[in-house]
Amino acid sequence: MRIGGFTKQSFIDWEGKTTAVIFTKGCNFRCGYCHNPELVYPELMERSEDIPETEIFDFLSTRKNWLDGVVITGGEPTIQKDLKVFIVNVKKMGFAVKLDTNGSSPEVLKDLLKADLLHYVAMDIKTVLEIESYQNICRVKDRQLLLKVEESIEILKESGIDYQLRTTAVPKFHTKEMIDELQKEFSYCNYQVQEYRETK
Ligand code: SF4
């Protein structure tokens, strides 16, 4: 996997758990408000060397009795071709796995869940489920995008595992009506609205 960042200990990335957090390089979205452009834009990604998987596994082997789990985030982890093998190896070490995703790869999500590799999934709901609004934020031309996001939501609903849907509310992109609509639509599950924080 292409890994651009690694937090050795976090108490905030998986509620109630002490975790290591792995940031994968590369994303198929181009959200205008992204806080991790160095994990998204190829020209920025190549400015830093990838962290070797061996470095991650060597560290994890020293924390088996300390960490509860590993969070895999990005970028967008589901575009990594060897994500599944990586998670299998993390699980073999005895760690629970949380996956953060933008929901654009339902087939990957389904495959990981079918293989019983995930303990928790946090999925972004970028905005109301309407193609123009979604494309406006993600800046992705794929007209199938919304169908993929909706399919990922259905997969999580059927999965039986704990999951969270979440929206980062950005004044430039979201109206109060949109947030109200989202809260109503996802009132059946753990849905969170996060406040966008300016970085500069
Ligand atoms: S999906 Fe996440 S990582 Fe990718 S561009 Fe959007 S905010 Fe950034």
mmCIF file with all atom_site columns, C-alpha atoms and ligand atoms in Angstrom:
data_model
loop_
_atom_site.group_PDB
_atom_site.id
_atom_site.type_symbol
_atom_site.label_atom_id
_atom_site.label_alt_id
_atom_site.label_comp_id
_atom_site.label_asym_id
_atom_site.label_entity_id
_atom_site.label_seq_id
_atom_site.pdbx_PDB_ins_code
_atom_site.Cartn_x
_atom_site.Cartn_y
_atom_site.Cartn_z
_atom_site.occupancy
_atom_site.B_iso_or_equiv
_atom_site.pdbx_formal_charge
_atom_site.auth_seq_id
_atom_site.auth_comp_id
_atom_site.auth_asym_id
_atom_site.auth_atom_id
_atom_site.pdbx_PDB_model_num
ATOM   1   C  CA  . MET A 1 1   ? 0.000   0.000   0.000   1.00 0.00 ? 1   MET A CA  1
ATOM   2   C  CA  . ARG A 1 2   ? 1.088   3.561   -0.489  1.00 0.00 ? 2   ARG A CA  1
ATOM   3   C  CA  . ILE A 1 3   ? 1.303   5.034   2.993   1.00 0.00 ? 3   ILE A CA  1
ATOM   4   C  CA  . GLY A 1 4   ? 1.881   8.731   3.523   1.00 0.00 ? 4   GLY A CA  1
ATOM   5   C  CA  . GLY A 1 5   ? 1.379   9.075   7.253   1.00 0.00 ? 5   GLY A CA  1
ATOM   6   C  CA  . PHE A 1 6   ? 1.315   7.087   10.452  1.00 0.00 ? 6   PHE A CA  1
ATOM   7   C  CA  . THR A 1 7   ? 0.113   8.132   13.911  1.00 0.00 ? 7   THR A CA  1
ATOM   8   C  CA  . LYS A 1 8   ? 1.406   5.718   16.506  1.00 0.00 ? 8   LYS A CA  1
ATOM   9   C  CA  . GLN A 1 9   ? -1.239  6.406   19.133  1.00 0.00 ? 9   GLN A CA  1
ATOM   10  C  CA  . SER A 1 10  ? -4.608  8.106   18.954  1.00 0.00 ? 10  SER A CA  1
ATOM   11  C  CA  . PHE A 1 11  ? -7.522  8.318   21.361  1.00 0.00 ? 11  PHE A CA  1
ATOM   12  C  CA  . ILE A 1 12  ? -9.820  10.247  19.038  1.00 0.00 ? 12  ILE A CA  1
ATOM   13  C  CA  . ASP A 1 13  ? -10.004 8.347   15.742  1.00 0.00 ? 13  ASP A CA  1
ATOM   14  C  CA  . TRP A 1 14  ? -12.145 5.456   17.007  1.00 0.00 ? 14  TRP A CA  1
ATOM   15  C  CA  . GLU A 1 15  ? -14.386 6.270   19.928  1.00 0.00 ? 15  GLU A CA  1
ATOM   16  C  CA  . GLY A 1 16  ? -13.453 4.340   23.038  1.00 0.00 ? 16  GLY A CA  1
ATOM   17  C  CA  . LYS A 1 17  ? -10.369 2.760   21.503  1.00 0.00 ? 17  LYS A CA  1
ATOM   18  C  CA  . THR A 1 18  ? -6.655  3.409   21.510  1.00 0.00 ? 18  THR A CA  1
ATOM   19  C  CA  . THR A 1 19  ? -5.463  3.064   17.950  1.00 0.00 ? 19  THR A CA  1
ATOM   20  C  CA  . ALA A 1 20  ? -2.678  3.555   15.483  1.00 0.00 ? 20  ALA A CA  1
ATOM   21  C  CA  . VAL A 1 21  ? -3.766  5.487   12.398  1.00 0.00 ? 21  VAL A CA  1
ATOM   22  C  CA  . ILE A 1 22  ? -2.499  4.828   8.891   1.00 0.00 ? 22  ILE A CA  1
ATOM   23  C  CA  . PHE A 1 23  ? -2.952  7.436   6.163   1.00 0.00 ? 23  PHE A CA  1
ATOM   24  C  CA  . THR A 1 24  ? -2.928  6.020   2.635   1.00 0.00 ? 24  THR A CA  1
ATOM   25  C  CA  . LYS A 1 25  ? -1.761  8.064   -0.336  1.00 0.00 ? 25  LYS A CA  1
ATOM   26  C  CA  . GLY A 1 26  ? -4.118  8.881   -3.183  1.00 0.00 ? 26  GLY A CA  1
ATOM   27  C  CA  . CYS A 1 27  ? -7.774  9.814   -3.483  1.00 0.00 ? 27  CYS A CA  1
ATOM   28  C  CA  . ASN A 1 28  ? -10.321 9.639   -6.288  1.00 0.00 ? 28  ASN A CA  1
ATOM   29  C  CA  . PHE A 1 29  ? -12.119 12.764  -5.003  1.00 0.00 ? 29  PHE A CA  1
ATOM   30  C  CA  . ARG A 1 30  ? -10.935 16.359  -5.111  1.00 0.00 ? 30  ARG A CA  1
ATOM   31  C  CA  . CYS A 1 31  ? -12.967 17.995  -2.343  1.00 0.00 ? 31  CYS A CA  1
ATOM   32  C  CA  . GLY A 1 32  ? -12.263 21.707  -2.312  1.00 0.00 ? 32  GLY A CA  1
ATOM   33  C  CA  . TYR A 1 33  ? -11.987 21.808  1.468   1.00 0.00 ? 33  TYR A CA  1
ATOM   34  C  CA  . CYS A 1 34  ? -9.698  18.765  1.891   1.00 0.00 ? 34  CYS A CA  1
ATOM   35  C  CA  . HIS A 1 35  ? -7.430  18.946  4.925   1.00 0.00 ? 35  HIS A CA  1
ATOM   36  C  CA  . ASN A 1 36  ? -4.967  16.400  3.518   1.00 0.00 ? 36  ASN A CA  1
ATOM   37  C  CA  . PRO A 1 37  ? -3.975  17.647  0.040   1.00 0.00 ? 37  PRO A CA  1
ATOM   38  C  CA  . GLU A 1 38  ? -0.570  15.987  0.410   1.00 0.00 ? 38  GLU A CA  1
ATOM   39  C  CA  . LEU A 1 39  ? -2.421  12.665  0.361   1.00 0.00 ? 39  LEU A CA  1
ATOM   40  C  CA  . VAL A 1 40  ? -4.582  13.590  -2.632  1.00 0.00 ? 40  VAL A CA  1
ATOM   41  C  CA  . TYR A 1 41  ? -2.697  15.526  -5.302  1.00 0.00 ? 41  TYR A CA  1
ATOM   42  C  CA  . PRO A 1 42  ? 0.012   13.489  -7.098  1.00 0.00 ? 42  PRO A CA  1
ATOM   43  C  CA  . GLU A 1 43  ? 2.442   16.412  -7.300  1.00 0.00 ? 43  GLU A CA  1
ATOM   44  C  CA  . LEU A 1 44  ? 2.208   16.876  -3.511  1.00 0.00 ? 44  LEU A CA  1
ATOM   45  C  CA  . MET A 1 45  ? 2.178   13.148  -2.779  1.00 0.00 ? 45  MET A CA  1
ATOM   46  C  CA  . GLU A 1 46  ? 5.504   12.645  -4.491  1.00 0.00 ? 46  GLU A CA  1
ATOM   47  C  CA  . ARG A 1 47  ? 7.208   15.261  -2.336  1.00 0.00 ? 47  ARG A CA  1
ATOM   48  C  CA  . SER A 1 48  ? 7.483   12.782  0.496   1.00 0.00 ? 48  SER A CA  1
ATOM   49  C  CA  . GLU A 1 49  ? 8.633   9.200   0.513   1.00 0.00 ? 49  GLU A CA  1
ATOM   50  C  CA  . ASP A 1 50  ? 6.134   6.461   1.208   1.00 0.00 ? 50  ASP A CA  1
ATOM   51  C  CA  . ILE A 1 51  ? 6.347   4.810   4.610   1.00 0.00 ? 51  ILE A CA  1
ATOM   52  C  CA  . PRO A 1 52  ? 7.239   1.137   4.110   1.00 0.00 ? 52  PRO A CA  1
ATOM   53  C  CA  . GLU A 1 53  ? 4.692   -1.394  5.339   1.00 0.00 ? 53  GLU A CA  1
ATOM   54  C  CA  . THR A 1 54  ? 7.480   -3.183  7.208   1.00 0.00 ? 54  THR A CA  1
ATOM   55  C  CA  . GLU A 1 55  ? 7.949   -0.089  9.361   1.00 0.00 ? 55  GLU A CA  1
ATOM   56  C  CA  . ILE A 1 56  ? 4.256   -0.164  10.289  1.00 0.00 ? 56  ILE A CA  1
ATOM   57  C  CA  . PHE A 1 57  ? 4.210   -3.879  11.060  1.00 0.00 ? 57  PHE A CA  1
ATOM   58  C  CA  . ASP A 1 58  ? 7.432   -3.698  13.067  1.00 0.00 ? 58  ASP A CA  1
ATOM   59  C  CA  . PHE A 1 59  ? 5.870   -0.997  15.215  1.00 0.00 ? 59  PHE A CA  1
ATOM   60  C  CA  . LEU A 1 60  ? 2.540   -2.800  15.591  1.00 0.00 ? 60  LEU A CA  1
ATOM   61  C  CA  . SER A 1 61  ? 4.318   -5.960  16.730  1.00 0.00 ? 61  SER A CA  1
ATOM   62  C  CA  . THR A 1 62  ? 5.614   -3.995  19.728  1.00 0.00 ? 62  THR A CA  1
ATOM   63  C  CA  . ARG A 1 63  ? 2.138   -2.713  20.649  1.00 0.00 ? 63  ARG A CA  1
ATOM   64  C  CA  . LYS A 1 64  ? 0.016   -5.859  20.649  1.00 0.00 ? 64  LYS A CA  1
ATOM   65  C  CA  . ASN A 1 65  ? -0.935  -5.452  24.293  1.00 0.00 ? 65  ASN A CA  1
ATOM   66  C  CA  . TRP A 1 66  ? -1.367  -1.723  24.151  1.00 0.00 ? 66  TRP A CA  1
ATOM   67  C  CA  . LEU A 1 67  ? -3.368  -0.752  21.069  1.00 0.00 ? 67  LEU A CA  1
ATOM   68  C  CA  . ASP A 1 68  ? -6.968  -1.882  20.587  1.00 0.00 ? 68  ASP A CA  1
ATOM   69  C  CA  . GLY A 1 69  ? -7.012  -1.394  16.892  1.00 0.00 ? 69  GLY A CA  1
ATOM   70  C  CA  . VAL A 1 70  ? -5.809  0.185   13.697  1.00 0.00 ? 70  VAL A CA  1
ATOM   71  C  CA  . VAL A 1 71  ? -7.601  2.911   11.754  1.00 0.00 ? 71  VAL A CA  1
ATOM   72  C  CA  . ILE A 1 72  ? -7.013  3.025   8.015   1.00 0.00 ? 72  ILE A CA  1
ATOM   73  C  CA  . THR A 1 73  ? -7.798  6.398   6.512   1.00 0.00 ? 73  THR A CA  1
ATOM   74  C  CA  . GLY A 1 74  ? -6.498  8.612   3.735   1.00 0.00 ? 74  GLY A CA  1
ATOM   75  C  CA  . GLY A 1 75  ? -6.679  9.829   1.082   1.00 0.00 ? 75  GLY A CA  1
ATOM   76  C  CA  . GLU A 1 76  ? -9.098  7.089   0.101   1.00 0.00 ? 76  GLU A CA  1
ATOM   77  C  CA  . PRO A 1 77  ? -7.973  3.646   1.280   1.00 0.00 ? 77  PRO A CA  1
ATOM   78  C  CA  . THR A 1 78  ? -10.286 1.660   -1.010  1.00 0.00 ? 78  THR A CA  1
ATOM   79  C  CA  . ILE A 1 79  ? -8.334  2.660   -4.123  1.00 0.00 ? 79  ILE A CA  1
ATOM   80  C  CA  . GLN A 1 80  ? -5.267  0.803   -2.807  1.00 0.00 ? 80  GLN A CA  1
ATOM   81  C  CA  . LYS A 1 81  ? -4.947  -2.457  -4.725  1.00 0.00 ? 81  LYS A CA  1
ATOM   82  C  CA  . ASP A 1 82  ? -3.445  -4.352  -1.793  1.00 0.00 ? 82  ASP A CA  1
ATOM   83  C  CA  . LEU A 1 83  ? -5.713  -2.975  0.933   1.00 0.00 ? 83  LEU A CA  1
ATOM   84  C  CA  . LYS A 1 84  ? -7.251  -6.382  1.610   1.00 0.00 ? 84  LYS A CA  1
ATOM   85  C  CA  . VAL A 1 85  ? -3.897  -8.119  2.091   1.00 0.00 ? 85  VAL A CA  1
ATOM   86  C  CA  . PHE A 1 86  ? -2.777  -5.316  4.372   1.00 0.00 ? 86  PHE A CA  1
ATOM   87  C  CA  . ILE A 1 87  ? -5.879  -5.647  6.550   1.00 0.00 ? 87  ILE A CA  1
ATOM   88  C  CA  . VAL A 1 88  ? -5.545  -9.432  6.673   1.00 0.00 ? 88  VAL A CA  1
ATOM   89  C  CA  . ASN A 1 89  ? -2.032  -8.978  8.060   1.00 0.00 ? 89  ASN A CA  1
ATOM   90  C  CA  . VAL A 1 90  ? -3.169  -6.370  10.607  1.00 0.00 ? 90  VAL A CA  1
ATOM   91  C  CA  . LYS A 1 91  ? -5.934  -8.707  11.768  1.00 0.00 ? 91  LYS A CA  1
ATOM   92  C  CA  . LYS A 1 92  ? -3.529  -11.624 12.032  1.00 0.00 ? 92  LYS A CA  1
ATOM   93  C  CA  . MET A 1 93  ? -1.643  -9.569  14.617  1.00 0.00 ? 93  MET A CA  1
ATOM   94  C  CA  . GLY A 1 94  ? -4.814  -9.410  16.679  1.00 0.00 ? 94  GLY A CA  1
ATOM   95  C  CA  . PHE A 1 95  ? -5.904  -5.834  16.014  1.00 0.00 ? 95  PHE A CA  1
ATOM   96  C  CA  . ALA A 1 96  ? -9.421  -4.688  15.244  1.00 0.00 ? 96  ALA A CA  1
ATOM   97  C  CA  . VAL A 1 97  ? -9.708  -2.574  12.087  1.00 0.00 ? 97  VAL A CA  1
ATOM   98  C  CA  . LYS A 1 98  ? -11.661 0.584   11.382  1.00 0.00 ? 98  LYS A CA  1
ATOM   99  C  CA  . LEU A 1 99  ? -11.902 1.793   7.798   1.00 0.00 ? 99  LEU A CA  1
ATOM   100 C  CA  . ASP A 1 100 ? -12.596 5.396   6.789   1.00 0.00 ? 100 ASP A CA  1
ATOM   101 C  CA  . THR A 1 101 ? -13.983 5.757   3.264   1.00 0.00 ? 101 THR A CA  1
ATOM   102 C  CA  . ASN A 1 102 ? -15.692 8.202   0.950   1.00 0.00 ? 102 ASN A CA  1
ATOM   103 C  CA  . GLY A 1 103 ? -18.056 5.437   -0.159  1.00 0.00 ? 103 GLY A CA  1
ATOM   104 C  CA  . SER A 1 104 ? -17.018 5.400   -3.811  1.00 0.00 ? 104 SER A CA  1
ATOM   105 C  CA  . SER A 1 105 ? -15.977 1.721   -3.919  1.00 0.00 ? 105 SER A CA  1
ATOM   106 C  CA  . PRO A 1 106 ? -18.947 -0.425  -2.880  1.00 0.00 ? 106 PRO A CA  1
ATOM   107 C  CA  . GLU A 1 107 ? -17.400 -3.542  -4.407  1.00 0.00 ? 107 GLU A CA  1
ATOM   108 C  CA  . VAL A 1 108 ? -14.293 -3.184  -2.214  1.00 0.00 ? 108 VAL A CA  1
ATOM   109 C  CA  . LEU A 1 109 ? -16.397 -2.502  0.866   1.00 0.00 ? 109 LEU A CA  1
ATOM   110 C  CA  . LYS A 1 110 ? -18.572 -5.524  0.186   1.00 0.00 ? 110 LYS A CA  1
ATOM   111 C  CA  . ASP A 1 111 ? -15.557 -7.766  -0.340  1.00 0.00 ? 111 ASP A CA  1
ATOM   112 C  CA  . LEU A 1 112 ? -13.867 -6.663  2.912   1.00 0.00 ? 112 LEU A CA  1
ATOM   113 C  CA  . LEU A 1 113 ? -17.063 -7.138  4.887   1.00 0.00 ? 113 LEU A CA  1
ATOM   114 C  CA  . LYS A 1 114 ? -17.740 -10.533 3.340   1.00 0.00 ? 114 LYS A CA  1
ATOM   115 C  CA  . ALA A 1 115 ? -14.261 -11.618 4.407   1.00 0.00 ? 115 ALA A CA  1
ATOM   116 C  CA  . ASP A 1 116 ? -15.060 -10.418 7.944   1.00 0.00 ? 116 ASP A CA  1
ATOM   117 C  CA  . LEU A 1 117 ? -12.093 -8.051  7.964   1.00 0.00 ? 117 LEU A CA  1
ATOM   118 C  CA  . LEU A 1 118 ? -13.712 -4.875  9.293   1.00 0.00 ? 118 LEU A CA  1
ATOM   119 C  CA  . HIS A 1 119 ? -14.942 -4.064  12.788  1.00 0.00 ? 119 HIS A CA  1
ATOM   120 C  CA  . TYR A 1 120 ? -16.103 -0.531  12.122  1.00 0.00 ? 120 TYR A CA  1
ATOM   121 C  CA  . VAL A 1 121 ? -16.582 1.716   9.101   1.00 0.00 ? 121 VAL A CA  1
ATOM   122 C  CA  . ALA A 1 122 ? -16.878 5.504   9.030   1.00 0.00 ? 122 ALA A CA  1
ATOM   123 C  CA  . MET A 1 123 ? -18.187 6.731   5.712   1.00 0.00 ? 123 MET A CA  1
ATOM   124 C  CA  . ASP A 1 124 ? -18.380 10.289  4.451   1.00 0.00 ? 124 ASP A CA  1
ATOM   125 C  CA  . ILE A 1 125 ? -21.670 11.578  3.154   1.00 0.00 ? 125 ILE A CA  1
ATOM   126 C  CA  . LYS A 1 126 ? -20.393 14.605  1.320   1.00 0.00 ? 126 LYS A CA  1
ATOM   127 C  CA  . THR A 1 127 ? -23.767 16.243  0.846   1.00 0.00 ? 127 THR A CA  1
ATOM   128 C  CA  . VAL A 1 128 ? -27.394 15.549  -0.018  1.00 0.00 ? 128 VAL A CA  1
ATOM   129 C  CA  . LEU A 1 129 ? -27.816 12.536  -2.279  1.00 0.00 ? 129 LEU A CA  1
ATOM   130 C  CA  . GLU A 1 130 ? -28.219 14.465  -5.481  1.00 0.00 ? 130 GLU A CA  1
ATOM   131 C  CA  . ILE A 1 131 ? -25.691 14.187  -8.304  1.00 0.00 ? 131 ILE A CA  1
ATOM   132 C  CA  . GLU A 1 132 ? -25.004 17.877  -9.035  1.00 0.00 ? 132 GLU A CA  1
ATOM   133 C  CA  . SER A 1 133 ? -24.449 18.708  -5.367  1.00 0.00 ? 133 SER A CA  1
ATOM   134 C  CA  . TYR A 1 134 ? -22.211 15.679  -4.933  1.00 0.00 ? 134 TYR A CA  1
ATOM   135 C  CA  . GLN A 1 135 ? -20.125 16.434  -8.000  1.00 0.00 ? 135 GLN A CA  1
ATOM   136 C  CA  . ASN A 1 136 ? -19.859 20.062  -6.979  1.00 0.00 ? 136 ASN A CA  1
ATOM   137 C  CA  . ILE A 1 137 ? -18.091 19.026  -3.790  1.00 0.00 ? 137 ILE A CA  1
ATOM   138 C  CA  . CYS A 1 138 ? -16.115 15.969  -4.923  1.00 0.00 ? 138 CYS A CA  1
ATOM   139 C  CA  . ARG A 1 139 ? -15.207 17.357  -8.334  1.00 0.00 ? 139 ARG A CA  1
ATOM   140 C  CA  . VAL A 1 140 ? -15.582 13.924  -9.881  1.00 0.00 ? 140 VAL A CA  1
ATOM   141 C  CA  . LYS A 1 141 ? -17.123 13.584  -13.354 1.00 0.00 ? 141 LYS A CA  1
ATOM   142 C  CA  . ASP A 1 142 ? -18.348 9.985   -12.891 1.00 0.00 ? 142 ASP A CA  1
ATOM   143 C  CA  . ARG A 1 143 ? -22.146 10.057  -13.313 1.00 0.00 ? 143 ARG A CA  1
ATOM   144 C  CA  . GLN A 1 144 ? -22.307 6.722   -11.463 1.00 0.00 ? 144 GLN A CA  1
ATOM   145 C  CA  . LEU A 1 145 ? -20.767 8.307   -8.371  1.00 0.00 ? 145 LEU A CA  1
ATOM   146 C  CA  . LEU A 1 146 ? -24.011 8.786   -6.510  1.00 0.00 ? 146 LEU A CA  1
ATOM   147 C  CA  . LEU A 1 147 ? -25.165 5.239   -7.269  1.00 0.00 ? 147 LEU A CA  1
ATOM   148 C  CA  . LYS A 1 148 ? -21.899 3.941   -5.809  1.00 0.00 ? 148 LYS A CA  1
ATOM   149 C  CA  . VAL A 1 149 ? -22.289 6.029   -2.655  1.00 0.00 ? 149 VAL A CA  1
ATOM   150 C  CA  . GLU A 1 150 ? -25.900 4.860   -2.261  1.00 0.00 ? 150 GLU A CA  1
ATOM   151 C  CA  . GLU A 1 151 ? -24.822 1.253   -2.769  1.00 0.00 ? 151 GLU A CA  1
ATOM   152 C  CA  . SER A 1 152 ? -22.161 1.641   -0.064  1.00 0.00 ? 152 SER A CA  1
ATOM   153 C  CA  . ILE A 1 153 ? -24.788 2.969   2.336   1.00 0.00 ? 153 ILE A CA  1
ATOM   154 C  CA  . GLU A 1 154 ? -26.996 -0.061  1.639   1.00 0.00 ? 154 GLU A CA  1
ATOM   155 C  CA  . ILE A 1 155 ? -24.040 -2.424  2.138   1.00 0.00 ? 155 ILE A CA  1
ATOM   156 C  CA  . LEU A 1 156 ? -23.332 -0.893  5.543   1.00 0.00 ? 156 LEU A CA  1
ATOM   157 C  CA  . LYS A 1 157 ? -27.005 -1.070  6.513   1.00 0.00 ? 157 LYS A CA  1
ATOM   158 C  CA  . GLU A 1 158 ? -27.060 -4.776  5.717   1.00 0.00 ? 158 GLU A CA  1
ATOM   159 C  CA  . SER A 1 159 ? -23.632 -5.553  7.146   1.00 0.00 ? 159 SER A CA  1
ATOM   160 C  CA  . GLY A 1 160 ? -24.498 -5.995  10.815  1.00 0.00 ? 160 GLY A CA  1
ATOM   161 C  CA  . ILE A 1 161 ? -21.302 -4.210  11.910  1.00 0.00 ? 161 ILE A CA  1
ATOM   162 C  CA  . ASP A 1 162 ? -21.122 -0.872  13.673  1.00 0.00 ? 162 ASP A CA  1
ATOM   163 C  CA  . TYR A 1 163 ? -20.772 2.036   11.304  1.00 0.00 ? 163 TYR A CA  1
ATOM   164 C  CA  . GLN A 1 164 ? -20.993 5.775   11.201  1.00 0.00 ? 164 GLN A CA  1
ATOM   165 C  CA  . LEU A 1 165 ? -22.058 8.114   8.423   1.00 0.00 ? 165 LEU A CA  1
ATOM   166 C  CA  . ARG A 1 166 ? -20.725 11.635  8.690   1.00 0.00 ? 166 ARG A CA  1
ATOM   167 C  CA  . THR A 1 167 ? -20.782 14.952  6.935   1.00 0.00 ? 167 THR A CA  1
ATOM   168 C  CA  . THR A 1 168 ? -18.314 17.780  7.264   1.00 0.00 ? 168 THR A CA  1
ATOM   169 C  CA  . ALA A 1 169 ? -20.498 20.870  7.091   1.00 0.00 ? 169 ALA A CA  1
ATOM   170 C  CA  . VAL A 1 170 ? -18.780 23.565  5.037   1.00 0.00 ? 170 VAL A CA  1
ATOM   171 C  CA  . PRO A 1 171 ? -20.567 26.925  4.765   1.00 0.00 ? 171 PRO A CA  1
ATOM   172 C  CA  . LYS A 1 172 ? -19.468 27.344  1.130   1.00 0.00 ? 172 LYS A CA  1
ATOM   173 C  CA  . PHE A 1 173 ? -21.124 24.060  0.097   1.00 0.00 ? 173 PHE A CA  1
ATOM   174 C  CA  . HIS A 1 174 ? -23.898 23.306  2.573   1.00 0.00 ? 174 HIS A CA  1
ATOM   175 C  CA  . THR A 1 175 ? -27.028 25.222  3.455   1.00 0.00 ? 175 THR A CA  1
ATOM   176 C  CA  . LYS A 1 176 ? -28.886 24.684  6.704   1.00 0.00 ? 176 LYS A CA  1
ATOM   177 C  CA  . GLU A 1 177 ? -31.655 23.033  4.682   1.00 0.00 ? 177 GLU A CA  1
ATOM   178 C  CA  . MET A 1 178 ? -29.185 20.501  3.277   1.00 0.00 ? 178 MET A CA  1
ATOM   179 C  CA  . ILE A 1 179 ? -27.923 19.578  6.730   1.00 0.00 ? 179 ILE A CA  1
ATOM   180 C  CA  . ASP A 1 180 ? -31.501 19.297  8.018   1.00 0.00 ? 180 ASP A CA  1
ATOM   181 C  CA  . GLU A 1 181 ? -32.341 17.011  5.097   1.00 0.00 ? 181 GLU A CA  1
ATOM   182 C  CA  . LEU A 1 182 ? -29.317 14.811  5.783   1.00 0.00 ? 182 LEU A CA  1
ATOM   183 C  CA  . GLN A 1 183 ? -30.101 14.547  9.490   1.00 0.00 ? 183 GLN A CA  1
ATOM   184 C  CA  . LYS A 1 184 ? -33.636 13.487  8.661   1.00 0.00 ? 184 LYS A CA  1
ATOM   185 C  CA  . GLU A 1 185 ? -32.540 11.005  5.980   1.00 0.00 ? 185 GLU A CA  1
ATOM   186 C  CA  . PHE A 1 186 ? -30.006 9.292   8.239   1.00 0.00 ? 186 PHE A CA  1
ATOM   187 C  CA  . SER A 1 187 ? -31.890 9.492   11.510  1.00 0.00 ? 187 SER A CA  1
ATOM   188 C  CA  . TYR A 1 188 ? -32.039 5.668   11.540  1.00 0.00 ? 188 TYR A CA  1
ATOM   189 C  CA  . CYS A 1 189 ? -28.286 5.305   12.143  1.00 0.00 ? 189 CYS A CA  1
ATOM   190 C  CA  . ASN A 1 190 ? -25.228 6.853   13.768  1.00 0.00 ? 190 ASN A CA  1
ATOM   191 C  CA  . TYR A 1 191 ? -24.998 10.001  11.660  1.00 0.00 ? 191 TYR A CA  1
ATOM   192 C  CA  . GLN A 1 192 ? -22.732 12.868  12.683  1.00 0.00 ? 192 GLN A CA  1
ATOM   193 C  CA  . VAL A 1 193 ? -22.300 16.362  11.331  1.00 0.00 ? 193 VAL A CA  1
ATOM   194 C  CA  . GLN A 1 194 ? -18.785 17.660  11.843  1.00 0.00 ? 194 GLN A CA  1
ATOM   195 C  CA  . GLU A 1 195 ? -17.967 21.312  11.820  1.00 0.00 ? 195 GLU A CA  1
ATOM   196 C  CA  . TYR A 1 196 ? -15.477 22.354  9.148   1.00 0.00 ? 196 TYR A CA  1
ATOM   197 C  CA  . ARG A 1 197 ? -12.390 23.937  10.651  1.00 0.00 ? 197 ARG A CA  1
ATOM   198 C  CA  . GLU A 1 198 ? -10.324 26.390  8.676   1.00 0.00 ? 198 GLU A CA  1
ATOM   199 C  CA  . THR A 1 199 ? -6.679  25.383  8.635   1.00 0.00 ? 199 THR A CA  1
ATOM   200 C  CA  . LYS A 1 200 ? -5.279  28.804  7.878   1.00 0.00 ? 200 LYS A CA  1
HETATM 201 S  S1  . SF4 B 2 .   ? -12.476 12.303  -0.010  1.00 0.00 ? 1   SF4 B S1  1
HETATM 202 FE FE1 . SF4 B 2 .   ? -11.359 13.014  1.810   1.00 0.00 ? 1   SF4 B FE1 1
HETATM 203 S  S2  . SF4 B 2 .   ? -9.191  12.784  1.302   1.00 0.00 ? 1   SF4 B S2  1
HETATM 204 FE FE2 . SF4 B 2 .   ? -10.326 12.689  -0.629  1.00 0.00 ? 1   SF4 B FE2 1
HETATM 205 S  S3  . SF4 B 2 .   ? -10.301 14.807  -1.408  1.00 0.00 ? 1   SF4 B S3  1
HETATM 206 FE FE3 . SF4 B 2 .   ? -12.205 14.512  -0.231  1.00 0.00 ? 1   SF4 B FE3 1
HETATM 207 S  S4  . SF4 B 2 .   ? -11.732 15.241  1.852   1.00 0.00 ? 1   SF4 B S4  1
HETATM 208 FE FE4 . SF4 B 2 .   ? -9.754  14.884  0.770   1.00 0.00 ? 1   SF4 B FE4 1
#
